PDB file of C-alpha atoms in Angstrom:
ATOM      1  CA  UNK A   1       0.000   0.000   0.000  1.00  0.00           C
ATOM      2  CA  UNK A   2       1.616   3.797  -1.228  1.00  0.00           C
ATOM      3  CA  UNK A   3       2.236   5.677   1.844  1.00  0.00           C
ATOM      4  CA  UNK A   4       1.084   8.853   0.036  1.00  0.00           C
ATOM      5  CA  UNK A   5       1.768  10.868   3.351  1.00  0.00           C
ATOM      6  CA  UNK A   6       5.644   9.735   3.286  1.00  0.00           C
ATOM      7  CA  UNK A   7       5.846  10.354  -0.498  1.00  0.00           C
ATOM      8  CA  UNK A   8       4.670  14.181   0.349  1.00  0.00           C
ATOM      9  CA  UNK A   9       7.489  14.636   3.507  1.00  0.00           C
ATOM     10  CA  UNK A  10      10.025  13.136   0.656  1.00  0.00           C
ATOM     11  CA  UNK A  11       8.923  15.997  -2.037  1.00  0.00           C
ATOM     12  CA  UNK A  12       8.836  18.519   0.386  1.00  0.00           C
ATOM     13  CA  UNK A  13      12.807  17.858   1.867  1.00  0.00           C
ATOM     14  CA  UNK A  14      13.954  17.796  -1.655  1.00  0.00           C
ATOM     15  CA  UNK A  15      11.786  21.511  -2.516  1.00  0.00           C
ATOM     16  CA  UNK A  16      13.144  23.038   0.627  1.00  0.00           C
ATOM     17  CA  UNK A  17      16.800  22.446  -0.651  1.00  0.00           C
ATOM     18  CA  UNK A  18      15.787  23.692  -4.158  1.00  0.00           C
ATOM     19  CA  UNK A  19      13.614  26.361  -3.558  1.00  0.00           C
ATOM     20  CA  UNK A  20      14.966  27.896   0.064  1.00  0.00           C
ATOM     21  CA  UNK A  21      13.624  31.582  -0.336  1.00  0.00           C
ATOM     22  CA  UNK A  22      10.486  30.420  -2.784  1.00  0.00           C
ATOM     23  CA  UNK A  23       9.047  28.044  -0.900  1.00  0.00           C
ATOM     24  CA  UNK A  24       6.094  28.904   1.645  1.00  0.00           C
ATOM     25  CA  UNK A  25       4.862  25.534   3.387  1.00  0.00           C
ATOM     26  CA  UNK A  26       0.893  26.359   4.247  1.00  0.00           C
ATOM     27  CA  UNK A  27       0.543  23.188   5.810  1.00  0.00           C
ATOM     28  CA  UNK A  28       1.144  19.322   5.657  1.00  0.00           C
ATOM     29  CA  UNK A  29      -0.905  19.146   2.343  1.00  0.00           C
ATOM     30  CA  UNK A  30      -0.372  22.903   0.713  1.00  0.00           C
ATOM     31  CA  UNK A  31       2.360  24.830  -0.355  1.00  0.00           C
ATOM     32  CA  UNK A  32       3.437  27.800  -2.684  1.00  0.00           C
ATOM     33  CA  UNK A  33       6.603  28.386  -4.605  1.00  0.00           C
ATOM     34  CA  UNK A  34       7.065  31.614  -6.059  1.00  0.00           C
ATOM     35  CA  UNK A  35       8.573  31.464  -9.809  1.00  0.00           C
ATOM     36  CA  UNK A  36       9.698  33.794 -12.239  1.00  0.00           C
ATOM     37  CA  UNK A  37      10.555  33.579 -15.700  1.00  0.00           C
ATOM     38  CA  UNK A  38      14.864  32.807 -16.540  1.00  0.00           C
ATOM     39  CA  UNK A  39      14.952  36.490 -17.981  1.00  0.00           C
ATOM     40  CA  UNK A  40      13.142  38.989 -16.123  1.00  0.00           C
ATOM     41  CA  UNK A  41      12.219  42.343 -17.041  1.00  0.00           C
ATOM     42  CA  UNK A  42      13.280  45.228 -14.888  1.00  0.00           C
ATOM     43  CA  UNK A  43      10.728  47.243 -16.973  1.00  0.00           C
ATOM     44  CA  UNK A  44       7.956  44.842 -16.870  1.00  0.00           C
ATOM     45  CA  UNK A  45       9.526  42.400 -13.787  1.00  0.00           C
ATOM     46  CA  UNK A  46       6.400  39.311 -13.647  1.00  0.00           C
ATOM     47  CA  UNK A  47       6.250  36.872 -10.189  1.00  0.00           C
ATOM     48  CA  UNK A  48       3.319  34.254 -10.065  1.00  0.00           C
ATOM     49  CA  UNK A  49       2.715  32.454  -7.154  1.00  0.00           C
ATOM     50  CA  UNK A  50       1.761  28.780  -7.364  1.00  0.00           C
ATOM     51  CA  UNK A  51      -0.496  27.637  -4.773  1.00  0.00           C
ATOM     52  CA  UNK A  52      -0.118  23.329  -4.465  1.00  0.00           C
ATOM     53  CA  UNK A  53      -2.936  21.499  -3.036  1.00  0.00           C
ATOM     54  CA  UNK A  54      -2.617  17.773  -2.448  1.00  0.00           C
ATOM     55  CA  UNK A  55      -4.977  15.582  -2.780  1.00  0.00           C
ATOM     56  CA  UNK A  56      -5.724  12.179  -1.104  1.00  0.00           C
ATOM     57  CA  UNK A  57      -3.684   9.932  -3.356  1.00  0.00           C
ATOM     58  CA  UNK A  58      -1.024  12.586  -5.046  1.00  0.00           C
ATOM     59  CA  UNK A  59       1.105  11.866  -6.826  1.00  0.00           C
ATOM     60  CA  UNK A  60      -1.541   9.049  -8.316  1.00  0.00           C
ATOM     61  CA  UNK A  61      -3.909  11.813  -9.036  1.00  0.00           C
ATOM     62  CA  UNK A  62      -2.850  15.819  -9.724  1.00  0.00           C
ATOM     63  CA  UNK A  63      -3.076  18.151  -7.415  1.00  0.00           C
ATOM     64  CA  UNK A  64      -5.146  20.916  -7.261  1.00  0.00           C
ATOM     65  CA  UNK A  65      -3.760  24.215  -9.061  1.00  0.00           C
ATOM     66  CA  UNK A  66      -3.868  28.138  -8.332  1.00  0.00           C
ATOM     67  CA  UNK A  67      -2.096  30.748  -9.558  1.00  0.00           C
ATOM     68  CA  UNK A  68      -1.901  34.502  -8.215  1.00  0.00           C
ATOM     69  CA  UNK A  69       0.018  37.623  -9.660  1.00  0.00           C
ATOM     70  CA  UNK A  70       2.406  38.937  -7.240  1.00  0.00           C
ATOM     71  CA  UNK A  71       4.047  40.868 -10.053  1.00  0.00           C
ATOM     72  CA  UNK A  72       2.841  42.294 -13.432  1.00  0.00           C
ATOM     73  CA  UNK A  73      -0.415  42.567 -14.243  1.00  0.00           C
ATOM     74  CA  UNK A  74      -1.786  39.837 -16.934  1.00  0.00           C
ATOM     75  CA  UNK A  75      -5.528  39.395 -18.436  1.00  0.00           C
ATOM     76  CA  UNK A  76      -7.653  36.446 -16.977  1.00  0.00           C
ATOM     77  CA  UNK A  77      -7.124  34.575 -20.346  1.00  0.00           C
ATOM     78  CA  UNK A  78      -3.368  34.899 -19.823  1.00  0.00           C
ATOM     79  CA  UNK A  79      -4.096  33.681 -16.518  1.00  0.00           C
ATOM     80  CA  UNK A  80      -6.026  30.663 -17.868  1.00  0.00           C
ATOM     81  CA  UNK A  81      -3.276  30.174 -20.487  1.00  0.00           C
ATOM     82  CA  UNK A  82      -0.592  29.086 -18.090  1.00  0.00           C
ATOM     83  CA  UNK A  83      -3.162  27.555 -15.730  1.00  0.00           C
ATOM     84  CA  UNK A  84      -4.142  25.172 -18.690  1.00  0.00           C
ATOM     85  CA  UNK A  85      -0.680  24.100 -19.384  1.00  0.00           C
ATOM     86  CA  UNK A  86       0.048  23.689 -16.046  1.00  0.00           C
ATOM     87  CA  UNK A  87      -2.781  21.595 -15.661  1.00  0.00           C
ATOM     88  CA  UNK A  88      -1.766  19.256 -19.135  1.00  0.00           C
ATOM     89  CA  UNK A  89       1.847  18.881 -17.399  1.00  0.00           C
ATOM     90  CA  UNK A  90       0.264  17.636 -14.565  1.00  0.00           C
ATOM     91  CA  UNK A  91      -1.931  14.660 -16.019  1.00  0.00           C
ATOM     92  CA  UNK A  92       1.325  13.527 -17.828  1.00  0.00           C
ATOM     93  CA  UNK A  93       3.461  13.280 -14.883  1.00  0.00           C
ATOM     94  CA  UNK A  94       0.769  11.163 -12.564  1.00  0.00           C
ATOM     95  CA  UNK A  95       2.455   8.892 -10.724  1.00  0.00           C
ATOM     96  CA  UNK A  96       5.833  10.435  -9.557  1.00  0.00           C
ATOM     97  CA  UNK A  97       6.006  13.670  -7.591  1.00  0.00           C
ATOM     98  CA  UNK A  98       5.629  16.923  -9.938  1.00  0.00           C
ATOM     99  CA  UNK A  99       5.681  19.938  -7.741  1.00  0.00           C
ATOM    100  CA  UNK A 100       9.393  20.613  -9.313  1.00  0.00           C
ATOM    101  CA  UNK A 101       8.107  19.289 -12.919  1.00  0.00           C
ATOM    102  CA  UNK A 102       5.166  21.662 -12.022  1.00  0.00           C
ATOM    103  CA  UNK A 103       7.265  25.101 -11.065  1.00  0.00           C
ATOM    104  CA  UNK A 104       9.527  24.431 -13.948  1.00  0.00           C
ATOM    105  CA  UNK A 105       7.118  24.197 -16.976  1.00  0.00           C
ATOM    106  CA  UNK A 106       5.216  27.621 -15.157  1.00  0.00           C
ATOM    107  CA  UNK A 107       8.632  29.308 -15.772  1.00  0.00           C
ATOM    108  CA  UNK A 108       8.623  28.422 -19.391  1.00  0.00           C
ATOM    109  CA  UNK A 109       4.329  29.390 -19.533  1.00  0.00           C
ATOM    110  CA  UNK A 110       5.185  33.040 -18.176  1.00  0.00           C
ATOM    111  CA  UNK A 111       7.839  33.509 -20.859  1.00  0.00           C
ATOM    112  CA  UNK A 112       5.430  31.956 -23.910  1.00  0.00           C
ATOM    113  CA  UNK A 113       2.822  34.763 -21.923  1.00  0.00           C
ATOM    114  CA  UNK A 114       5.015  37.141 -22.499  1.00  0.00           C
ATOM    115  CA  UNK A 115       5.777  36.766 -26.157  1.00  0.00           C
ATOM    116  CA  UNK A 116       2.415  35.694 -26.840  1.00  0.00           C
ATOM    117  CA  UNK A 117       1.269  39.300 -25.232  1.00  0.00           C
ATOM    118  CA  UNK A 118       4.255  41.219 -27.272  1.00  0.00           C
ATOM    119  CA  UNK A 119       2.384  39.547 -30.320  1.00  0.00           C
ATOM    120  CA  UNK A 120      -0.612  40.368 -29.645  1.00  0.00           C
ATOM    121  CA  UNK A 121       0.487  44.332 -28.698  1.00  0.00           C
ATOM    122  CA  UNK A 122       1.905  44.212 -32.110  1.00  0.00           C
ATOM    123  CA  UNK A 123      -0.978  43.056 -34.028  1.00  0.00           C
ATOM    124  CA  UNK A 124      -3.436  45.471 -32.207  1.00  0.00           C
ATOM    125  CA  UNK A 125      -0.831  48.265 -33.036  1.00  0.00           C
ATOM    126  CA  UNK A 126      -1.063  47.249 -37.006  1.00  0.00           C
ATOM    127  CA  UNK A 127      -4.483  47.376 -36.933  1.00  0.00           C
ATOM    128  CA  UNK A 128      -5.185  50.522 -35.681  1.00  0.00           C
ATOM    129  CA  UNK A 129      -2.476  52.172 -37.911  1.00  0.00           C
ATOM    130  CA  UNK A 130      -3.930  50.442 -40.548  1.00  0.00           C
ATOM    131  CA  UNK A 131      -7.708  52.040 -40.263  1.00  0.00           C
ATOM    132  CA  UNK A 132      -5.777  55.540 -39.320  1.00  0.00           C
ATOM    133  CA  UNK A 133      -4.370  55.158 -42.403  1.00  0.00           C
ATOM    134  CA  UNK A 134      -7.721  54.202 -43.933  1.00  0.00           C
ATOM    135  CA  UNK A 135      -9.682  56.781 -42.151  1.00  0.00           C
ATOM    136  CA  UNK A 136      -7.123  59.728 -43.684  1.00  0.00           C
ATOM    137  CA  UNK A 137      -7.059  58.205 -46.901  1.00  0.00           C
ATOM    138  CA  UNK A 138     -10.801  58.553 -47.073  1.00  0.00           C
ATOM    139  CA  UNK A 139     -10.503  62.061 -45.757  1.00  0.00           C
ATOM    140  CA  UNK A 140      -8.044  63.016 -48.205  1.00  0.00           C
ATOM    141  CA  UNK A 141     -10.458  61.652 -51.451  1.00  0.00           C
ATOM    142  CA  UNK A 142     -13.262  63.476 -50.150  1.00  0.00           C
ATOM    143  CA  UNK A 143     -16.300  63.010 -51.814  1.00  0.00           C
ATOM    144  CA  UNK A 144     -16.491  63.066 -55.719  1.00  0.00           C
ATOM    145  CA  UNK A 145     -18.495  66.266 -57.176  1.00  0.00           C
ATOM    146  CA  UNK A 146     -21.036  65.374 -60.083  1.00  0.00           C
ATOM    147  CA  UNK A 147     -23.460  68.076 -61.463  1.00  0.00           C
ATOM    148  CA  UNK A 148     -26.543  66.627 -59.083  1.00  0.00           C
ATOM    149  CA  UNK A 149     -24.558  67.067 -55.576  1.00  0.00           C
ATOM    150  CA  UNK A 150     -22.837  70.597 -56.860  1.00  0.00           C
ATOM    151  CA  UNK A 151     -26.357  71.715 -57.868  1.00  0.00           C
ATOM    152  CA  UNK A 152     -27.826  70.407 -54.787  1.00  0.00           C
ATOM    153  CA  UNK A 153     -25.067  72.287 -52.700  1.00  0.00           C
ATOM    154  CA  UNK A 154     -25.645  75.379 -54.118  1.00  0.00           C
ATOM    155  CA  UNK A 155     -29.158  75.436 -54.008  1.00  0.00           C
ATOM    156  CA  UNK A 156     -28.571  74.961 -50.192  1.00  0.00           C
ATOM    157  CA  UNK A 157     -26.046  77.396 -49.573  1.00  0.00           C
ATOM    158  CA  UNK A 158     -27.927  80.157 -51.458  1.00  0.00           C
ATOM    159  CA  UNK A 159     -30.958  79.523 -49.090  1.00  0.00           C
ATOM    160  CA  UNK A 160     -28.780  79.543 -46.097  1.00  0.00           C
ATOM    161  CA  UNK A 161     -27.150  82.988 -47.665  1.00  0.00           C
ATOM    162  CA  UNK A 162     -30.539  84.119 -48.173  1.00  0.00           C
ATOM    163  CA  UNK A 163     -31.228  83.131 -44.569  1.00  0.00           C
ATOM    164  CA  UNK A 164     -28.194  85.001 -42.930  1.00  0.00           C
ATOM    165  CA  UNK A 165     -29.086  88.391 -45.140  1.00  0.00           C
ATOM    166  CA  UNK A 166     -32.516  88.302 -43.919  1.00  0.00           C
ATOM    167  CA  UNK A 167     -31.449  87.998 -40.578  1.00  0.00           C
ATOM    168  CA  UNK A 168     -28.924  91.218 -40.727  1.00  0.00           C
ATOM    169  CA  UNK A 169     -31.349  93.052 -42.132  1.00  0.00           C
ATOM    170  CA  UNK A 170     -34.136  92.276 -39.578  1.00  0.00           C
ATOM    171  CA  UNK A 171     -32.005  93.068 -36.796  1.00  0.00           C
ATOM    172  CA  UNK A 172     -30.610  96.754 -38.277  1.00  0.00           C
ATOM    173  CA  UNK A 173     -33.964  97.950 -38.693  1.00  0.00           C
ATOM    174  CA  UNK A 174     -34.984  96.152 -35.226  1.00  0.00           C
ATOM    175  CA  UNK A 175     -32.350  98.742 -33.812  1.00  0.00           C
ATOM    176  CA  UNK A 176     -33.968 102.004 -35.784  1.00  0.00           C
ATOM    177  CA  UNK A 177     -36.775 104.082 -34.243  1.00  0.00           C
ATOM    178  CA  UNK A 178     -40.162 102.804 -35.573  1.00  0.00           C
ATOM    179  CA  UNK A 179     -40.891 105.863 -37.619  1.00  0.00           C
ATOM    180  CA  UNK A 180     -37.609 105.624 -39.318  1.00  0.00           C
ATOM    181  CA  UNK A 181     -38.476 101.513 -39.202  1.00  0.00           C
ATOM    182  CA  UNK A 182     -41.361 101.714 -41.262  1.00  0.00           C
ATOM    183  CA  UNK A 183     -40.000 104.337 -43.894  1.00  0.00           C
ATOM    184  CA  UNK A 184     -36.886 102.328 -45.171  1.00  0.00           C
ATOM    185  CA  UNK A 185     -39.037  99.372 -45.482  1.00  0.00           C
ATOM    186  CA  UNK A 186     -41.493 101.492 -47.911  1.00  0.00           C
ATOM    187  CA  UNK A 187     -38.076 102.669 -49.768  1.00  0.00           C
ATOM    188  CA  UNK A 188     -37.184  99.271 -49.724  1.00  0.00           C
ATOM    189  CA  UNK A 189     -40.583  98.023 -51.346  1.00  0.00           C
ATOM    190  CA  UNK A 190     -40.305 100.929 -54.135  1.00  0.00           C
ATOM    191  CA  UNK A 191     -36.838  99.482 -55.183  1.00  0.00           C
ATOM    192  CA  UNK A 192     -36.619  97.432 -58.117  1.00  0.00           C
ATOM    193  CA  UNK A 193     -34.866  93.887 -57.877  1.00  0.00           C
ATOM    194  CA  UNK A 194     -32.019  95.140 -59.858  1.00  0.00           C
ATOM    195  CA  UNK A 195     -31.228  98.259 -57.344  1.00  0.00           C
ATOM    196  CA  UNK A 196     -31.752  96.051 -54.532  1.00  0.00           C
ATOM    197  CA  UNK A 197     -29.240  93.336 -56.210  1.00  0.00           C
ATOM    198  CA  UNK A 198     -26.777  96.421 -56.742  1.00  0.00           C
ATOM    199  CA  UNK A 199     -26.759  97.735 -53.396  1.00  0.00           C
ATOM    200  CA  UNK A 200     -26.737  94.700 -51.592  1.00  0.00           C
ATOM    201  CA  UNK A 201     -28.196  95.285 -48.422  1.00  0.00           C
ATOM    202  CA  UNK A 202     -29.814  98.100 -46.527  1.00  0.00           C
ATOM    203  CA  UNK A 203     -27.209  99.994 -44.777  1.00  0.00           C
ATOM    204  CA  UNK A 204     -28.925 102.396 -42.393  1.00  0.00           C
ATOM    205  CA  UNK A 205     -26.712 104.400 -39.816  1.00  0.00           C
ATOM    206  CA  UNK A 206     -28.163 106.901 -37.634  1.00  0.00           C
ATOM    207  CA  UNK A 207     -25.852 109.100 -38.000  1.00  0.00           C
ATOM    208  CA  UNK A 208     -24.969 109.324 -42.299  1.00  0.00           C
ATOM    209  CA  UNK A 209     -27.925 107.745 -43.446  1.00  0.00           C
ATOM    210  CA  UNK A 210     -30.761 110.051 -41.508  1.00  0.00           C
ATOM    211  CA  UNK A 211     -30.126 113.954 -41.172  1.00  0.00           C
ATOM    212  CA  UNK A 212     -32.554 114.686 -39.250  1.00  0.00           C
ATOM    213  CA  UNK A 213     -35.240 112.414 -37.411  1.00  0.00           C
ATOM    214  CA  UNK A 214     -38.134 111.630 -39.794  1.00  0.00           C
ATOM    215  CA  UNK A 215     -35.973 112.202 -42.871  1.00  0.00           C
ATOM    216  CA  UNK A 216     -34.895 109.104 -45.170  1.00  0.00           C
ATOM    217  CA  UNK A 217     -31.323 109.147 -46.890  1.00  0.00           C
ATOM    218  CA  UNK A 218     -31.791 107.419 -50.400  1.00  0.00           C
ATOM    219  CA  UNK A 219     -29.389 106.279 -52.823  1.00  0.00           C
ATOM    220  CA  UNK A 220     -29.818 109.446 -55.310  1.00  0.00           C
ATOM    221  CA  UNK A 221     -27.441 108.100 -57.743  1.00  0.00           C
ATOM    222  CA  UNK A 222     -30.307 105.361 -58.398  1.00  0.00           C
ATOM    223  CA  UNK A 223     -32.216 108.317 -59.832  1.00  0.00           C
ATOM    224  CA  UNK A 224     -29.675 110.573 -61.596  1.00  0.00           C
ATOM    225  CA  UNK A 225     -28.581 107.473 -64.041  1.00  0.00           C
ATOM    226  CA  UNK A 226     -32.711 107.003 -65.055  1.00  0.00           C
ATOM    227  CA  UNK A 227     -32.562 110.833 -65.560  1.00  0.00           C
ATOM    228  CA  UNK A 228     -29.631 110.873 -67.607  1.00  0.00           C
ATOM    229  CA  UNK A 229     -30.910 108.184 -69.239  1.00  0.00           C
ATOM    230  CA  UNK A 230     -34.330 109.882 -70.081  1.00  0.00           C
ATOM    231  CA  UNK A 231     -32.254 112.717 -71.387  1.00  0.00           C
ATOM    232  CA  UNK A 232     -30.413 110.660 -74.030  1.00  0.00           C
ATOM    233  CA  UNK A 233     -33.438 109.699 -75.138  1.00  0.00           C
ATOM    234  CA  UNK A 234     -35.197 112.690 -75.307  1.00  0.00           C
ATOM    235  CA  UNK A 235     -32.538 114.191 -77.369  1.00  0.00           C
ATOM    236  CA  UNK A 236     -32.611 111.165 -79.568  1.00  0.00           C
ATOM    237  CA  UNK A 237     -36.160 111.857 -80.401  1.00  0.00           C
ATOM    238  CA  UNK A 238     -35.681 115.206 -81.703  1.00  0.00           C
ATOM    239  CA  UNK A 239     -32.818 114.075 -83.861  1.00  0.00           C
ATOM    240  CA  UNK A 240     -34.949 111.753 -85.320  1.00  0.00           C
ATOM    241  CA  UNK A 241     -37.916 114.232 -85.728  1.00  0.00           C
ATOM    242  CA  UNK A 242     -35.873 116.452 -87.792  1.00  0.00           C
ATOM    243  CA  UNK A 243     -34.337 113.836 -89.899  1.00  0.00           C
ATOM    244  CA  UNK A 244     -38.158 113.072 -91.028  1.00  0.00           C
ATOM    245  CA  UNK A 245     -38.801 116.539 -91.962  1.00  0.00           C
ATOM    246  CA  UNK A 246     -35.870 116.975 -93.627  1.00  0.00           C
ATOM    247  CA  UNK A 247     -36.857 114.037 -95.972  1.00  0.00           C
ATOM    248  CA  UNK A 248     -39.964 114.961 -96.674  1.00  0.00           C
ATOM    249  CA  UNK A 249     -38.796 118.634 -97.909  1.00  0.00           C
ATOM    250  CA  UNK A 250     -36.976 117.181-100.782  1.00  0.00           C
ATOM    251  CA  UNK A 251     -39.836 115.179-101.401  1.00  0.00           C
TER     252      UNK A 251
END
């Protein structure tokens, strides 16, 4: 009969001598060793402590498994990365003590968790440079301009034009007296599109565009251009008058 109890004292002697500042015996059937990986980072320094429980029969059956982080910090499927292949090691080595088997192979899991993570940094670093890249590329094209979307642009930015001048214009005469209110917007109503196109907007100033209250300041130029204009053709007439009567003296 396997004097499982004996076959536990025997590990432990043995673990003590290997493992004199890692070891930490719990009680007669748990332990932890400490264990780090060969090459340690002073940057990124990792420590996991493995926590041994026996069981019954050990080393006929595997013992049960813990780890903790007492350095570095590591994701919970890192975590259950080296727990699994701690775990596999043990179910091949049943039959013959394994805590050393057990410590060594968790050495070699940090270091595969550690490139493994590296990797995976990497990758996640391609693929966000790669829809950066993407997203300024896009940014860059822009949209393409056909004769529908330029048209339908336009028609939106005269409205909101159209919008803005109305606005300006409400709030200058907003600011006037009301009897100075209401007579530019009768000025304004006697304009033709044309003048209003040419001057642009209403400017009204207290001070240059009214002389005194009550009066209106209008754009006389407006109405010296029509009378100029009346005049040339005035003087047109006449020429043509006489050019009739001088024709029908020969006659």
């Amino acid at each position: 009969m396997t004097d499982y109890a004996e076959e536990r004292r025997s590990e432990l002697e043995v673990l003590e001598s290997i493992f004199p500042d890692e070891l930490e015996v719990i009680s007669d059937d748990q332990l932890a060793i400490q264990v780090e990986p060969d090459v340690q980072s002073e940057r990124e320094p990792y420590t996991v402590r493995l926590l041994v429980t026996y069981t019954d029969t050990y080393p006929d059956e595997p013992p049960e498994l813990e780890l903790d982080m007492v350095e570095g910090d590591v994701l919970d499927d890192e975590l259950q990365f080296m727990l699994d292949g701690l775990k596999e090691t043990a179910d091949e080595s049943i039959g013959m003590a394994m805590v050393f088997t057990l410590a060594s192979r968790l050495k070699e899991l940090i270091a595969e968790m550690i490139v493994k993570r590296k990797v995976r940094i990497a990758r996640e670093d391609d693929e966000r440079f790669r829809r950066e890249e993407e997203a300024l590329a896009a940014r860059k094209k822009g949209t393409p301009v056909t004769k529908e979307s330029f048209a339908a642009w336009a028609a939106k930015f005269e409205k909101e034009f159209a919008q803005i001048q109305k606005r300006e214009e409400d709030d200058r005469l907003k600011a006037l007296p009301p009897k100075e209110r209401e007579e530019t917007r009768r000025w304004v109503a006697k304009l033709t599109g044309r003048q209003l196109f040419e001057q642009g907007a209403i400017t009204v100033e207290s001070d240059a565009a009214f002389g005194e209250e009550g009066d209106v300041a209008l754009d006389i130029s407006q109405y010296e251009r029509r009378a100029a204009e009346d005049e040339d053709e005035d003087e047109h007439g006449v020429t043509e008058r006489l050019r009739l009567a001088d024709l029908s003296d020969d006659e």
